[in-house]
Structures are given as structure tokens and as C-alpha cells.
């Protein structure tokens, strides 16, 4: 593995946004690259950053399920990253993962912030692992399967906004991918956040959720 | 499957490209009537990432025993003052409906199985995706702002670098 650089680019939050964020809320900075991992930690190199409405939530001081991004800190983000160094046996250098990291090139994170190993799927772009096979798709999947539970013949309404948000993953990513799986597998929908659609095949059988 | 989006172009796109049964422009002044027309039996499941006024408008359109899946509230996220709140919350009682929030993080132990299933649909062509990727971490802020302007149709992402494969024979899937 080639030597790590000593510095890296980071995008920092330099002030809390007022309303819609503006460019001046952010700053391009240069920070050190961590060179060692502590117990339970992994050093990641970011491949893709996922842009989601959740990031805006973290930029404010509102109480939420994650603490606000500190002023001067790199902007927290969902990412698709590659493991560089690891003190955790489950994660080896070279592994690809979906993670909660930040807008920077390298992040030192607790292993708990790695949300699943990514195995490239032939024919599917790696970026899709953050989209339909990432937070967006997963949010749609669990939001419908577990929470909405539509039945055969029911009407599902969704705001089909191709925004950055697979619904509420740890980043409160928004996804409006509405798939009435058990009503008609592959029912057409669109994922807000991943502009995904399941082609409509409409079947009359009802399939119970697992 | 009924979609809501912000322009008639996008409505057309939802139906022709993404296979929706119907699509409505949520900026229409008579959206409530349009929803009644398109969903005469009411809405059984509303997957809500918007909250606010749109949620308030949909609540009276819920069918009996309808469900609101609370995914997020993007309408509220850039507010500088608290919004007016829901006027139609008692529709939940009238319709014996359920409004339930969730966080995907809680399902982490099922991610792998869910991904396998979703990957199958992608390979079958049943699930289509569209990515809008910009290169370079320095473009992240400007790209993020497109989320709120609606100026996009795909998922917004920033590419920072390529995966490293010197020693591990990691093959990136072909694009």
C-alpha cells in the first residue's frame, strides 16, 4: 500500500446556516492525515460522498439523533469509502464500505460508523452502492416493508424527489422509493434521493414481508 | 403508485420513465382536488419526506387505516423560524390511521440481505437509478445546494477518488 500523504483537503463547516445554506457557510481547508488507528478504529479513504438533506440538519444546532457538526469540523456525510488501516479484524485494508464519515479525503472513525461491506456487483456502477443499494434504497425498503406495509390493491403516495436523500438512514437521508413489494413486486416507484424506479409488473399475489 | 413532484416535466418523467401510475405537481394550487381525483379511495400509504404543508394536505386524503411513514421533513429543514404545525393531525383519529417515524440505521443488521434483494432488481432492470456525480471534494457545497433548489433528477454525489487496487485485486464494476 502506497504511503499516505501528510495533508488532505477537507470541507469545513465555518458557521451555522441561516435558512438555505450558502457557499460562505463552508470553507475549503487543509488538515492532517491520521497515520495510526486506535483500538476499534478504522482509517478510511473516501471514494464518493453522498449528498443528503440530512447534512443540512446536522449543520444546525437542533437536537436530533446525532449531534450537530462542530463549527470548524469537516462536514459529516454518508460516504462510500475504502479501508486504509484497521485495528478491527472484521475490516481489512482494501475493503469497500458504506460509512458515516465526512467531507474529507481521509477519516479516522470508530468501526461502528461503517455500515456494511460493499462488494462491487458486475454491471452496477460503484456509485449505485450509495444510491439504490445504499442509504436511499435501504430507506425505501425498510420504510415500506416494515413501516408502511402496503397491501395488494392499496395506493401508495410518494414525493418523487430525486434529492440526496435516501430517507432516514443514519444521515436522515430521504428516500421516497415506494415499493409495495408484497402487493406487486417491482411496482413502479421513484426514490426521492435516488431517482430509482421499479418497473411495474403488477401481480395480484400478496407476498408477506419477511 | 402515485408520485408528487415539482413540475409538469418531472410528472411526465415519473410516468413515462419511472413507471408511476400517476404523478401530480405538488405546486398546483388545487393539489388537494387532484389527489381526490387520482386517489378516489384515499391514500393508504404516504411515504413522507417532506412534512409541513404537504403532509397537512395529504392527511385528510388518507384512507381508513392509512399509514404515514415519516422519513423526513425537508420542507422544515431550512426554516429560520418554526413552521405553523399540522392543522389536520386529527385525521389520524378520524381515519384510524398511523403515523410512524423510522431511522434506517436501526435496520443495519438487515442491510446485507436487503442489498442482495435490491441488487437483483437492479440487474433485472426493474430498478433504475440515476446518479449526478461531480468530481472533486471542493465542489461538495455547491452540489449540496442543488438538493434544495430542485435542480437535479438523480442522486447527488461527489467523487473524491478511485478505489485503490494495488495489492488486493479489487475490480471495480464496469460502468
Short mmCIF file of N, CA, C and O in Angstrom, two decimals, chain A residues 1 9 18-19 21 45-53 56 82 93 98 103-104 115 121 124 126-127 130-133 136 139 141 143 145-149 154-164 167-170 174-175 178 181 185 187-190 193 195-199 202 207, chain B residues 1-4 14 18-21 26 44-47 49-50 67 69 71 73-74 77-78 80 98 102-105 107 110-111 115 117-119 121 123 126-131 137-138 141 143 145 147-148 150 152-161 163-164 167-168 170 172-173:
data_model
loop_
_atom_site.label_atom_id
_atom_site.label_comp_id
_atom_site.label_asym_id
_atom_site.label_seq_id
_atom_site.Cartn_x
_atom_site.Cartn_y
_atom_site.Cartn_z
N UNK A 1 0.87 -1.19 0.00
CA UNK A 1 0.00 0.00 0.00
C UNK A 1 0.90 1.23 0.00
O UNK A 1 1.87 1.30 0.72
N UNK A 9 -7.36 17.48 1.74
CA UNK A 9 -8.38 18.51 1.59
C UNK A 9 -9.59 18.15 2.45
O UNK A 9 -9.99 16.99 2.51
N UNK A 18 -28.18 29.99 7.99
CA UNK A 18 -29.43 30.65 8.33
C UNK A 18 -30.37 30.43 7.17
O UNK A 18 -30.21 31.01 6.11
N UNK A 19 -31.34 29.53 7.33
CA UNK A 19 -32.17 29.18 6.18
C UNK A 19 -31.41 28.26 5.24
O UNK A 19 -30.67 27.37 5.67
N UNK A 21 -28.54 26.90 3.10
CA UNK A 21 -27.10 27.14 3.21
C UNK A 21 -26.57 27.93 2.01
O UNK A 21 -27.14 27.85 0.90
N UNK A 45 -10.51 6.00 3.34
CA UNK A 45 -10.27 6.95 2.26
C UNK A 45 -11.58 7.06 1.50
O UNK A 45 -12.14 6.03 1.09
N UNK A 46 -12.07 8.26 1.33
CA UNK A 46 -13.37 8.44 0.69
C UNK A 46 -13.26 8.25 -0.82
O UNK A 46 -12.33 8.74 -1.48
N UNK A 47 -14.23 7.50 -1.38
CA UNK A 47 -14.37 7.35 -2.82
C UNK A 47 -15.48 8.28 -3.30
O UNK A 47 -15.29 9.09 -4.21
N UNK A 48 -16.66 8.14 -2.70
CA UNK A 48 -17.79 9.00 -3.02
C UNK A 48 -18.35 9.61 -1.74
O UNK A 48 -18.37 8.97 -0.69
N UNK A 49 -18.84 10.84 -1.85
CA UNK A 49 -19.60 11.47 -0.78
C UNK A 49 -21.07 11.46 -1.20
O UNK A 49 -21.39 11.78 -2.35
N UNK A 50 -21.93 11.11 -0.26
CA UNK A 50 -23.36 11.12 -0.54
C UNK A 50 -23.94 12.44 -0.06
O UNK A 50 -23.74 12.82 1.09
N UNK A 51 -24.62 13.15 -0.93
CA UNK A 51 -25.18 14.45 -0.55
C UNK A 51 -26.64 14.28 -0.20
O UNK A 51 -27.45 13.88 -1.05
N UNK A 52 -26.98 14.55 1.02
CA UNK A 52 -28.33 14.28 1.51
C UNK A 52 -28.86 15.45 2.33
O UNK A 52 -28.08 16.15 2.98
N UNK A 53 -30.18 15.59 2.35
CA UNK A 53 -30.76 16.65 3.19
C UNK A 53 -30.36 16.54 4.66
O UNK A 53 -30.30 17.54 5.35
N UNK A 56 -27.86 18.98 5.99
CA UNK A 56 -28.38 20.30 6.39
C UNK A 56 -28.86 20.24 7.83
O UNK A 56 -28.67 21.18 8.60
N UNK A 82 -13.01 3.40 1.30
CA UNK A 82 -12.15 2.21 1.29
C UNK A 82 -11.30 2.22 2.54
O UNK A 82 -10.77 3.27 2.94
N UNK A 93 -7.65 -3.69 5.16
CA UNK A 93 -7.29 -2.70 4.14
C UNK A 93 -7.75 -3.17 2.76
O UNK A 93 -7.60 -4.35 2.42
N UNK A 98 -19.81 1.28 3.10
CA UNK A 98 -20.65 2.46 3.24
C UNK A 98 -20.37 2.95 4.65
O UNK A 98 -20.32 2.15 5.58
N UNK A 103 -16.72 15.16 4.76
CA UNK A 103 -16.23 15.74 3.51
C UNK A 103 -14.74 16.00 3.64
O UNK A 103 -14.27 17.13 3.83
N UNK A 104 -14.00 14.94 3.54
CA UNK A 104 -12.54 14.99 3.59
C UNK A 104 -12.02 13.76 2.87
O UNK A 104 -12.79 12.84 2.57
N UNK A 115 -21.09 0.98 7.85
CA UNK A 115 -22.41 0.38 7.78
C UNK A 115 -22.50 -0.66 6.68
O UNK A 115 -23.39 -0.63 5.86
N UNK A 121 -20.80 -5.11 -7.65
CA UNK A 121 -21.68 -6.03 -8.38
C UNK A 121 -21.45 -5.81 -9.87
O UNK A 121 -21.58 -4.68 -10.35
N UNK A 124 -23.16 -3.08 -12.26
CA UNK A 124 -23.76 -1.99 -11.48
C UNK A 124 -22.65 -1.03 -11.07
O UNK A 124 -21.67 -1.44 -10.45
N UNK A 126 -20.31 1.48 -9.18
CA UNK A 126 -19.99 1.55 -7.76
C UNK A 126 -20.81 2.64 -7.06
O UNK A 126 -21.23 2.49 -5.92
N UNK A 127 -21.05 3.72 -7.77
CA UNK A 127 -21.82 4.82 -7.16
C UNK A 127 -23.22 4.37 -6.75
O UNK A 127 -23.80 4.93 -5.82
N UNK A 130 -24.23 3.71 -3.19
CA UNK A 130 -24.64 4.77 -2.28
C UNK A 130 -26.07 5.21 -2.59
O UNK A 130 -26.65 6.00 -1.87
N UNK A 131 -26.59 4.71 -3.64
CA UNK A 131 -27.86 5.18 -4.15
C UNK A 131 -28.91 4.11 -3.89
O UNK A 131 -29.35 3.89 -2.77
N UNK A 132 -29.26 3.38 -4.91
CA UNK A 132 -30.31 2.40 -4.76
C UNK A 132 -29.89 1.24 -3.86
O UNK A 132 -30.73 0.62 -3.19
N UNK A 133 -28.60 0.95 -3.83
CA UNK A 133 -28.14 -0.12 -2.95
C UNK A 133 -27.53 0.45 -1.68
O UNK A 133 -26.93 -0.26 -0.89
N UNK A 136 -30.31 5.38 0.32
CA UNK A 136 -31.58 5.72 -0.32
C UNK A 136 -32.46 4.50 -0.51
O UNK A 136 -33.63 4.46 -0.13
N UNK A 139 -33.48 2.83 2.79
CA UNK A 139 -34.51 3.59 3.49
C UNK A 139 -35.88 3.30 2.90
O UNK A 139 -36.85 3.09 3.62
N UNK A 141 -36.72 0.68 1.25
CA UNK A 141 -37.02 -0.72 1.51
C UNK A 141 -37.61 -0.91 2.90
O UNK A 141 -38.67 -1.49 3.08
N UNK A 143 -38.62 1.44 5.01
CA UNK A 143 -39.77 2.32 5.25
C UNK A 143 -41.05 1.68 4.76
O UNK A 143 -42.10 1.79 5.40
N UNK A 145 -41.42 -1.86 3.67
CA UNK A 145 -41.59 -3.22 4.18
C UNK A 145 -42.04 -3.22 5.63
O UNK A 145 -42.98 -3.89 6.00
N UNK A 146 -41.30 -2.44 6.43
CA UNK A 146 -41.50 -2.56 7.87
C UNK A 146 -42.49 -1.55 8.43
O UNK A 146 -43.16 -1.83 9.41
N UNK A 147 -42.54 -0.39 7.85
CA UNK A 147 -43.33 0.67 8.47
C UNK A 147 -44.64 0.90 7.71
O UNK A 147 -45.72 0.86 8.29
N UNK A 148 -44.56 1.10 6.42
CA UNK A 148 -45.77 1.38 5.65
C UNK A 148 -46.62 0.15 5.42
O UNK A 148 -47.84 0.19 5.54
N UNK A 149 -46.00 -0.93 5.06
CA UNK A 149 -46.67 -2.21 4.85
C UNK A 149 -47.90 -2.11 3.96
O UNK A 149 -49.03 -2.43 4.37
N UNK A 154 -53.61 -1.45 -2.67
CA UNK A 154 -53.60 -0.16 -1.98
C UNK A 154 -52.86 0.89 -2.80
O UNK A 154 -52.11 0.58 -3.72
N UNK A 155 -53.09 2.13 -2.43
CA UNK A 155 -52.46 3.25 -3.11
C UNK A 155 -51.32 3.79 -2.25
O UNK A 155 -51.52 4.08 -1.07
N UNK A 156 -50.17 3.93 -2.87
CA UNK A 156 -49.01 4.50 -2.18
C UNK A 156 -48.70 5.84 -2.81
O UNK A 156 -48.65 5.97 -4.04
N UNK A 157 -48.53 6.83 -1.98
CA UNK A 157 -48.22 8.17 -2.43
C UNK A 157 -46.82 8.53 -1.97
O UNK A 157 -46.47 8.33 -0.80
N UNK A 158 -46.03 9.06 -2.89
CA UNK A 158 -44.67 9.40 -2.51
C UNK A 158 -44.24 10.66 -3.26
O UNK A 158 -44.60 10.86 -4.42
N UNK A 159 -43.49 11.48 -2.59
CA UNK A 159 -42.94 12.64 -3.29
C UNK A 159 -41.68 12.16 -3.98
O UNK A 159 -40.71 11.79 -3.33
N UNK A 160 -41.73 12.14 -5.29
CA UNK A 160 -40.65 11.55 -6.05
C UNK A 160 -39.58 12.58 -6.29
O UNK A 160 -39.38 13.07 -7.38
N UNK A 161 -38.89 12.91 -5.27
CA UNK A 161 -37.89 13.95 -5.39
C UNK A 161 -36.51 13.33 -5.48
O UNK A 161 -36.07 12.70 -4.55
N UNK A 162 -35.89 13.47 -6.60
CA UNK A 162 -34.56 12.89 -6.72
C UNK A 162 -33.53 13.70 -5.96
O UNK A 162 -32.54 14.11 -6.50
N UNK A 163 -33.77 13.88 -4.72
CA UNK A 163 -32.86 14.65 -3.88
C UNK A 163 -31.81 13.74 -3.31
O UNK A 163 -31.76 12.58 -3.63
N UNK A 164 -30.98 14.28 -2.49
CA UNK A 164 -29.89 13.48 -1.98
C UNK A 164 -30.31 12.53 -0.92
O UNK A 164 -29.49 11.97 -0.24
N UNK A 167 -34.22 8.14 2.51
CA UNK A 167 -34.80 8.51 3.79
C UNK A 167 -33.89 8.46 4.99
O UNK A 167 -32.74 8.73 4.94
N UNK A 168 -34.43 8.03 6.02
CA UNK A 168 -33.68 8.19 7.25
C UNK A 168 -32.70 7.07 7.48
O UNK A 168 -32.94 6.16 8.21
N UNK A 169 -31.64 7.15 6.83
CA UNK A 169 -30.54 6.31 7.26
C UNK A 169 -29.89 7.08 8.40
O UNK A 169 -30.46 8.02 8.87
N UNK A 170 -28.73 6.69 8.77
CA UNK A 170 -28.19 7.42 9.91
C UNK A 170 -28.01 8.87 9.55
O UNK A 170 -27.83 9.70 10.39
N UNK A 174 -33.29 10.96 2.80
CA UNK A 174 -34.68 10.81 2.45
C UNK A 174 -34.84 9.97 1.20
O UNK A 174 -34.19 10.17 0.22
N UNK A 175 -35.68 9.06 1.27
CA UNK A 175 -35.94 8.29 0.07
C UNK A 175 -37.42 8.11 -0.05
O UNK A 175 -38.08 7.75 0.90
N UNK A 178 -41.02 3.99 -3.07
CA UNK A 178 -42.16 3.27 -2.51
C UNK A 178 -42.34 1.98 -3.28
O UNK A 178 -42.73 2.01 -4.42
N UNK A 181 -43.79 -4.18 -2.22
CA UNK A 181 -43.17 -5.45 -2.56
C UNK A 181 -44.16 -6.58 -2.54
O UNK A 181 -44.23 -7.39 -3.45
N UNK A 185 -44.69 -7.11 -6.77
CA UNK A 185 -43.23 -7.00 -6.75
C UNK A 185 -42.77 -6.21 -7.96
O UNK A 185 -43.16 -6.42 -9.08
N UNK A 187 -43.22 -2.99 -8.24
CA UNK A 187 -44.14 -1.91 -8.56
C UNK A 187 -43.37 -0.63 -8.80
O UNK A 187 -42.43 -0.34 -8.12
N UNK A 188 -43.83 0.10 -9.79
CA UNK A 188 -43.10 1.29 -10.18
C UNK A 188 -43.11 2.32 -9.08
O UNK A 188 -44.09 2.55 -8.43
N UNK A 189 -42.02 2.91 -8.89
CA UNK A 189 -41.94 3.99 -7.93
C UNK A 189 -40.70 4.80 -8.22
O UNK A 189 -39.97 4.51 -9.13
N UNK A 190 -40.53 5.78 -7.48
CA UNK A 190 -39.31 6.57 -7.64
C UNK A 190 -38.75 6.87 -6.28
O UNK A 190 -39.48 7.15 -5.35
N UNK A 193 -34.23 10.85 -3.79
CA UNK A 193 -32.88 10.64 -3.29
C UNK A 193 -32.14 9.70 -4.17
O UNK A 193 -30.93 9.68 -4.18
N UNK A 195 -33.79 8.61 -7.40
CA UNK A 195 -34.47 8.56 -8.69
C UNK A 195 -34.49 7.14 -9.21
O UNK A 195 -34.15 6.85 -10.33
N UNK A 196 -34.87 6.25 -8.34
CA UNK A 196 -34.87 4.85 -8.72
C UNK A 196 -36.28 4.46 -9.08
O UNK A 196 -37.24 4.99 -8.56
N UNK A 197 -36.44 3.53 -9.96
CA UNK A 197 -37.78 3.08 -10.24
C UNK A 197 -37.78 1.58 -10.41
O UNK A 197 -36.89 0.99 -10.98
N UNK A 198 -38.77 1.02 -9.83
CA UNK A 198 -39.01 -0.37 -10.06
C UNK A 198 -40.05 -0.47 -11.16
O UNK A 198 -41.13 0.09 -11.05
N UNK A 199 -39.76 -1.19 -12.20
CA UNK A 199 -40.70 -1.28 -13.30
C UNK A 199 -41.97 -1.96 -12.82
O UNK A 199 -41.94 -2.88 -12.01
N UNK A 202 -46.92 -5.50 -11.76
CA UNK A 202 -48.19 -5.75 -11.09
C UNK A 202 -48.72 -7.18 -11.11
O UNK A 202 -49.12 -7.72 -12.12
N UNK A 207 -47.47 -10.96 -1.09
CA UNK A 207 -46.31 -11.63 -0.51
C UNK A 207 -46.07 -11.05 0.87
O UNK A 207 -45.96 -9.85 1.02
N UNK B 1 -49.50 3.49 -7.70
CA UNK B 1 -48.37 4.25 -7.17
C UNK B 1 -48.46 5.66 -7.72
O UNK B 1 -48.49 5.86 -8.93
N UNK B 2 -48.58 6.60 -6.85
CA UNK B 2 -48.77 7.99 -7.26
C UNK B 2 -47.58 8.80 -6.77
O UNK B 2 -47.19 8.70 -5.61
N UNK B 3 -47.02 9.60 -7.66
CA UNK B 3 -45.88 10.41 -7.29
C UNK B 3 -46.23 11.88 -7.26
O UNK B 3 -47.14 12.35 -7.93
N UNK B 4 -45.48 12.61 -6.44
CA UNK B 4 -45.61 14.06 -6.37
C UNK B 4 -44.26 14.64 -6.75
O UNK B 4 -43.23 14.20 -6.25
N UNK B 14 -41.89 10.91 -14.41
CA UNK B 14 -42.26 9.88 -13.43
C UNK B 14 -43.08 8.78 -14.10
O UNK B 14 -42.89 7.60 -13.84
N UNK B 18 -40.26 6.25 -15.13
CA UNK B 18 -40.13 5.56 -13.85
C UNK B 18 -41.33 4.70 -13.52
O UNK B 18 -41.38 4.09 -12.46
N UNK B 19 -42.31 4.69 -14.41
CA UNK B 19 -43.37 3.72 -14.25
C UNK B 19 -44.43 4.04 -13.22
O UNK B 19 -45.16 3.14 -12.78
N UNK B 20 -44.54 5.27 -12.81
CA UNK B 20 -45.61 5.62 -11.88
C UNK B 20 -46.96 5.50 -12.58
O UNK B 20 -47.09 5.70 -13.78
N UNK B 21 -47.97 5.18 -11.79
CA UNK B 21 -49.32 5.13 -12.33
C UNK B 21 -49.87 6.52 -12.58
O UNK B 21 -50.66 6.75 -13.49
N UNK B 26 -46.85 19.03 -7.08
CA UNK B 26 -47.23 19.45 -5.73
C UNK B 26 -47.33 20.96 -5.59
O UNK B 26 -47.80 21.47 -4.58
N UNK B 44 -53.45 5.06 0.96
CA UNK B 44 -53.23 4.06 2.01
C UNK B 44 -51.88 4.24 2.70
O UNK B 44 -51.77 4.10 3.92
N UNK B 45 -50.87 4.51 1.91
CA UNK B 45 -49.55 4.72 2.50
C UNK B 45 -48.96 6.00 1.92
O UNK B 45 -48.88 6.14 0.70
N UNK B 46 -48.59 6.91 2.75
CA UNK B 46 -47.89 8.13 2.33
C UNK B 46 -46.48 8.06 2.87
O UNK B 46 -46.25 8.11 4.07
N UNK B 47 -45.54 7.91 1.97
CA UNK B 47 -44.13 7.89 2.35
C UNK B 47 -43.67 9.34 2.35
O UNK B 47 -43.49 9.94 1.29
N UNK B 49 -41.32 12.45 3.01
CA UNK B 49 -40.01 13.02 3.28
C UNK B 49 -40.08 14.54 3.33
O UNK B 49 -39.05 15.21 3.39
N UNK B 50 -41.29 15.06 3.28
CA UNK B 50 -41.47 16.50 3.12
C UNK B 50 -42.01 17.17 4.37
O UNK B 50 -41.54 18.22 4.77
N UNK B 67 -51.49 4.84 6.51
CA UNK B 67 -50.22 4.93 7.22
C UNK B 67 -49.39 6.05 6.62
O UNK B 67 -49.25 6.14 5.40
N UNK B 69 -45.61 7.21 6.67
CA UNK B 69 -44.25 6.78 7.03
C UNK B 69 -43.41 8.05 7.11
O UNK B 69 -43.19 8.71 6.09
N UNK B 71 -40.33 9.82 7.11
CA UNK B 71 -38.97 9.59 6.68
C UNK B 71 -38.14 10.84 6.92
O UNK B 71 -36.96 10.75 7.21
N UNK B 73 -38.46 15.59 6.84
CA UNK B 73 -39.31 16.77 6.63
C UNK B 73 -38.48 17.86 5.96
O UNK B 73 -38.11 18.85 6.58
N UNK B 74 -38.22 17.66 4.70
CA UNK B 74 -37.33 18.60 4.02
C UNK B 74 -37.93 19.99 3.93
O UNK B 74 -37.21 20.97 3.80
N UNK B 77 -36.53 21.93 6.90
CA UNK B 77 -35.11 21.85 7.26
C UNK B 77 -34.38 23.18 7.12
O UNK B 77 -33.37 23.40 7.79
N UNK B 78 -34.86 24.04 6.25
CA UNK B 78 -34.19 25.33 6.08
C UNK B 78 -34.94 26.48 6.73
O UNK B 78 -34.63 27.64 6.49
N UNK B 80 -36.07 29.29 9.23
CA UNK B 80 -35.37 30.11 10.22
C UNK B 80 -36.24 30.30 11.46
O UNK B 80 -35.77 30.69 12.51
N UNK B 98 -52.17 5.59 11.13
CA UNK B 98 -50.92 5.50 11.89
C UNK B 98 -49.89 6.39 11.23
O UNK B 98 -49.74 6.38 10.02
N UNK B 102 -39.19 6.49 11.38
CA UNK B 102 -38.18 5.43 11.45
C UNK B 102 -36.83 5.99 11.05
O UNK B 102 -36.75 7.04 10.39
N UNK B 103 -35.80 5.31 11.45
CA UNK B 103 -34.43 5.65 11.07
C UNK B 103 -33.79 4.39 10.51
O UNK B 103 -33.78 3.35 11.16
N UNK B 104 -33.29 4.48 9.31
CA UNK B 104 -32.75 3.30 8.62
C UNK B 104 -31.63 2.64 9.41
O UNK B 104 -31.45 1.42 9.35
N UNK B 105 -30.92 3.43 10.13
CA UNK B 105 -29.82 2.93 10.97
C UNK B 105 -30.23 1.76 11.84
O UNK B 105 -29.45 0.85 12.10
N UNK B 107 -31.93 -0.66 11.15
CA UNK B 107 -32.05 -1.91 10.41
C UNK B 107 -30.70 -2.42 9.90
O UNK B 107 -30.64 -3.27 9.01
N UNK B 110 -29.88 -5.91 8.86
CA UNK B 110 -30.57 -6.49 7.71
C UNK B 110 -30.13 -5.86 6.39
O UNK B 110 -30.68 -6.17 5.33
N UNK B 111 -29.12 -4.98 6.45
CA UNK B 111 -28.68 -4.30 5.24
C UNK B 111 -28.23 -5.27 4.15
O UNK B 111 -28.56 -5.12 2.98
N UNK B 115 -29.80 -5.46 0.53
CA UNK B 115 -29.00 -5.09 -0.64
C UNK B 115 -29.03 -6.17 -1.69
O UNK B 115 -29.11 -5.89 -2.88
N UNK B 117 -31.35 -8.28 -2.29
CA UNK B 117 -32.64 -8.25 -2.97
C UNK B 117 -32.72 -7.08 -3.94
O UNK B 117 -33.13 -7.22 -5.09
N UNK B 118 -32.28 -5.92 -3.47
CA UNK B 118 -32.32 -4.73 -4.32
C UNK B 118 -31.40 -4.90 -5.53
O UNK B 118 -31.75 -4.50 -6.64
N UNK B 119 -30.25 -5.50 -5.32
CA UNK B 119 -29.31 -5.70 -6.43
C UNK B 119 -29.95 -6.57 -7.51
O UNK B 119 -29.74 -6.35 -8.71
N UNK B 121 -33.06 -6.66 -8.30
CA UNK B 121 -33.99 -5.82 -9.08
C UNK B 121 -33.23 -4.90 -10.03
O UNK B 121 -33.68 -4.64 -11.14
N UNK B 123 -30.35 -5.55 -11.42
CA UNK B 123 -29.86 -6.37 -12.53
C UNK B 123 -30.98 -6.73 -13.49
O UNK B 123 -30.77 -6.80 -14.70
N UNK B 126 -35.50 -3.83 -13.22
CA UNK B 126 -36.74 -3.39 -12.58
C UNK B 126 -36.52 -2.16 -11.72
O UNK B 126 -37.46 -1.46 -11.39
N UNK B 127 -35.29 -1.92 -11.37
CA UNK B 127 -34.98 -0.78 -10.52
C UNK B 127 -33.97 0.07 -11.27
O UNK B 127 -32.89 -0.39 -11.59
N UNK B 128 -34.37 1.28 -11.56
CA UNK B 128 -33.48 2.15 -12.33
C UNK B 128 -32.95 3.24 -11.43
O UNK B 128 -33.65 3.73 -10.55
N UNK B 129 -31.72 3.62 -11.68
CA UNK B 129 -31.16 4.69 -10.86
C UNK B 129 -30.51 5.72 -11.76
O UNK B 129 -30.21 5.46 -12.92
N UNK B 130 -30.31 6.83 -11.20
CA UNK B 130 -29.68 7.92 -11.93
C UNK B 130 -28.81 8.68 -10.95
O UNK B 130 -29.28 9.09 -9.89
N UNK B 131 -27.55 8.80 -11.29
CA UNK B 131 -26.62 9.49 -10.40
C UNK B 131 -26.16 10.79 -11.05
O UNK B 131 -25.92 10.83 -12.24
N UNK B 137 -13.75 17.16 -4.24
CA UNK B 137 -14.36 17.44 -2.94
C UNK B 137 -14.71 18.92 -2.79
O UNK B 137 -15.66 19.28 -2.10
N UNK B 138 -13.97 19.78 -3.49
CA UNK B 138 -14.22 21.23 -3.35
C UNK B 138 -15.57 21.63 -3.90
O UNK B 138 -16.08 22.72 -3.59
N UNK B 141 -20.01 21.65 -1.49
CA UNK B 141 -21.03 22.62 -1.03
C UNK B 141 -21.99 23.04 -2.13
O UNK B 141 -23.20 23.00 -1.94
N UNK B 143 -22.76 21.55 -4.84
CA UNK B 143 -23.57 20.41 -5.28
C UNK B 143 -24.66 20.12 -4.27
O UNK B 143 -25.78 19.78 -4.63
N UNK B 145 -26.22 22.25 -2.47
CA UNK B 145 -27.28 23.25 -2.55
C UNK B 145 -28.30 22.92 -3.63
O UNK B 145 -29.44 23.36 -3.57
N UNK B 147 -29.70 20.23 -3.94
CA UNK B 147 -30.76 19.46 -3.27
C UNK B 147 -31.96 20.35 -3.00
O UNK B 147 -33.10 19.91 -3.11
N UNK B 148 -31.71 21.56 -2.60
CA UNK B 148 -32.78 22.44 -2.13
C UNK B 148 -33.37 23.27 -3.26
O UNK B 148 -34.48 23.75 -3.15
N UNK B 150 -33.88 21.97 -6.23
CA UNK B 150 -34.64 21.06 -7.10
C UNK B 150 -34.02 20.90 -8.47
O UNK B 150 -34.60 20.29 -9.37
N UNK B 152 -32.11 19.04 -10.22
CA UNK B 152 -31.46 17.76 -10.44
C UNK B 152 -32.53 16.70 -10.65
O UNK B 152 -33.68 16.89 -10.27
N UNK B 153 -32.12 15.58 -11.23
CA UNK B 153 -33.05 14.45 -11.33
C UNK B 153 -32.47 13.17 -10.76
O UNK B 153 -33.17 12.19 -10.64
N UNK B 154 -31.21 13.19 -10.48
CA UNK B 154 -30.58 11.98 -9.97
C UNK B 154 -30.03 12.21 -8.58
O UNK B 154 -30.13 13.31 -8.03
N UNK B 155 -29.46 11.16 -8.04
CA UNK B 155 -28.87 11.30 -6.70
C UNK B 155 -27.57 12.09 -6.82
O UNK B 155 -26.73 11.80 -7.67
N UNK B 156 -27.42 13.04 -5.93
CA UNK B 156 -26.25 13.90 -5.96
C UNK B 156 -25.12 13.27 -5.16
O UNK B 156 -25.31 12.88 -4.00
N UNK B 157 -23.97 13.18 -5.80
CA UNK B 157 -22.79 12.61 -5.14
C UNK B 157 -21.55 13.35 -5.60
O UNK B 157 -21.54 13.97 -6.66
N UNK B 158 -20.53 13.26 -4.80
CA UNK B 158 -19.23 13.84 -5.15
C UNK B 158 -18.24 12.70 -5.25
O UNK B 158 -18.17 11.86 -4.35
N UNK B 159 -17.49 12.66 -6.33
CA UNK B 159 -16.43 11.67 -6.43
C UNK B 159 -15.13 12.28 -5.92
O UNK B 159 -14.73 13.36 -6.37
N UNK B 160 -14.52 11.60 -4.98
CA UNK B 160 -13.28 12.10 -4.39
C UNK B 160 -12.08 11.46 -5.06
O UNK B 160 -11.10 12.14 -5.41
N UNK B 161 -12.14 10.14 -5.21
CA UNK B 161 -11.02 9.44 -5.83
C UNK B 161 -11.50 8.09 -6.33
O UNK B 161 -12.66 7.71 -6.14
N UNK B 163 -11.19 3.85 -6.28
CA UNK B 163 -10.72 2.85 -5.32
C UNK B 163 -9.28 2.45 -5.63
O UNK B 163 -8.86 2.47 -6.79
N UNK B 164 -8.56 2.10 -4.60
CA UNK B 164 -7.16 1.73 -4.74
C UNK B 164 -7.09 0.21 -4.87
O UNK B 164 -7.66 -0.51 -4.06
N UNK B 167 -2.81 -4.15 -4.35
CA UNK B 167 -2.44 -5.45 -3.84
C UNK B 167 -3.62 -6.39 -3.65
O UNK B 167 -3.43 -7.53 -3.31
N UNK B 168 -4.84 -5.85 -3.84
CA UNK B 168 -5.98 -6.63 -3.39
C UNK B 168 -6.86 -7.14 -4.52
O UNK B 168 -7.90 -7.71 -4.28
N UNK B 170 -8.91 -5.77 -6.38
CA UNK B 170 -10.28 -5.29 -6.27
C UNK B 170 -10.70 -4.79 -7.63
O UNK B 170 -10.11 -3.90 -8.18
N UNK B 172 -13.29 -2.87 -9.79
CA UNK B 172 -14.46 -2.03 -9.76
C UNK B 172 -15.39 -2.49 -10.86
O UNK B 172 -14.95 -2.78 -11.96
N UNK B 173 -16.68 -2.56 -10.57
CA UNK B 173 -17.63 -2.99 -11.59
C UNK B 173 -17.62 -1.99 -12.73
O UNK B 173 -17.41 -0.81 -12.54
#
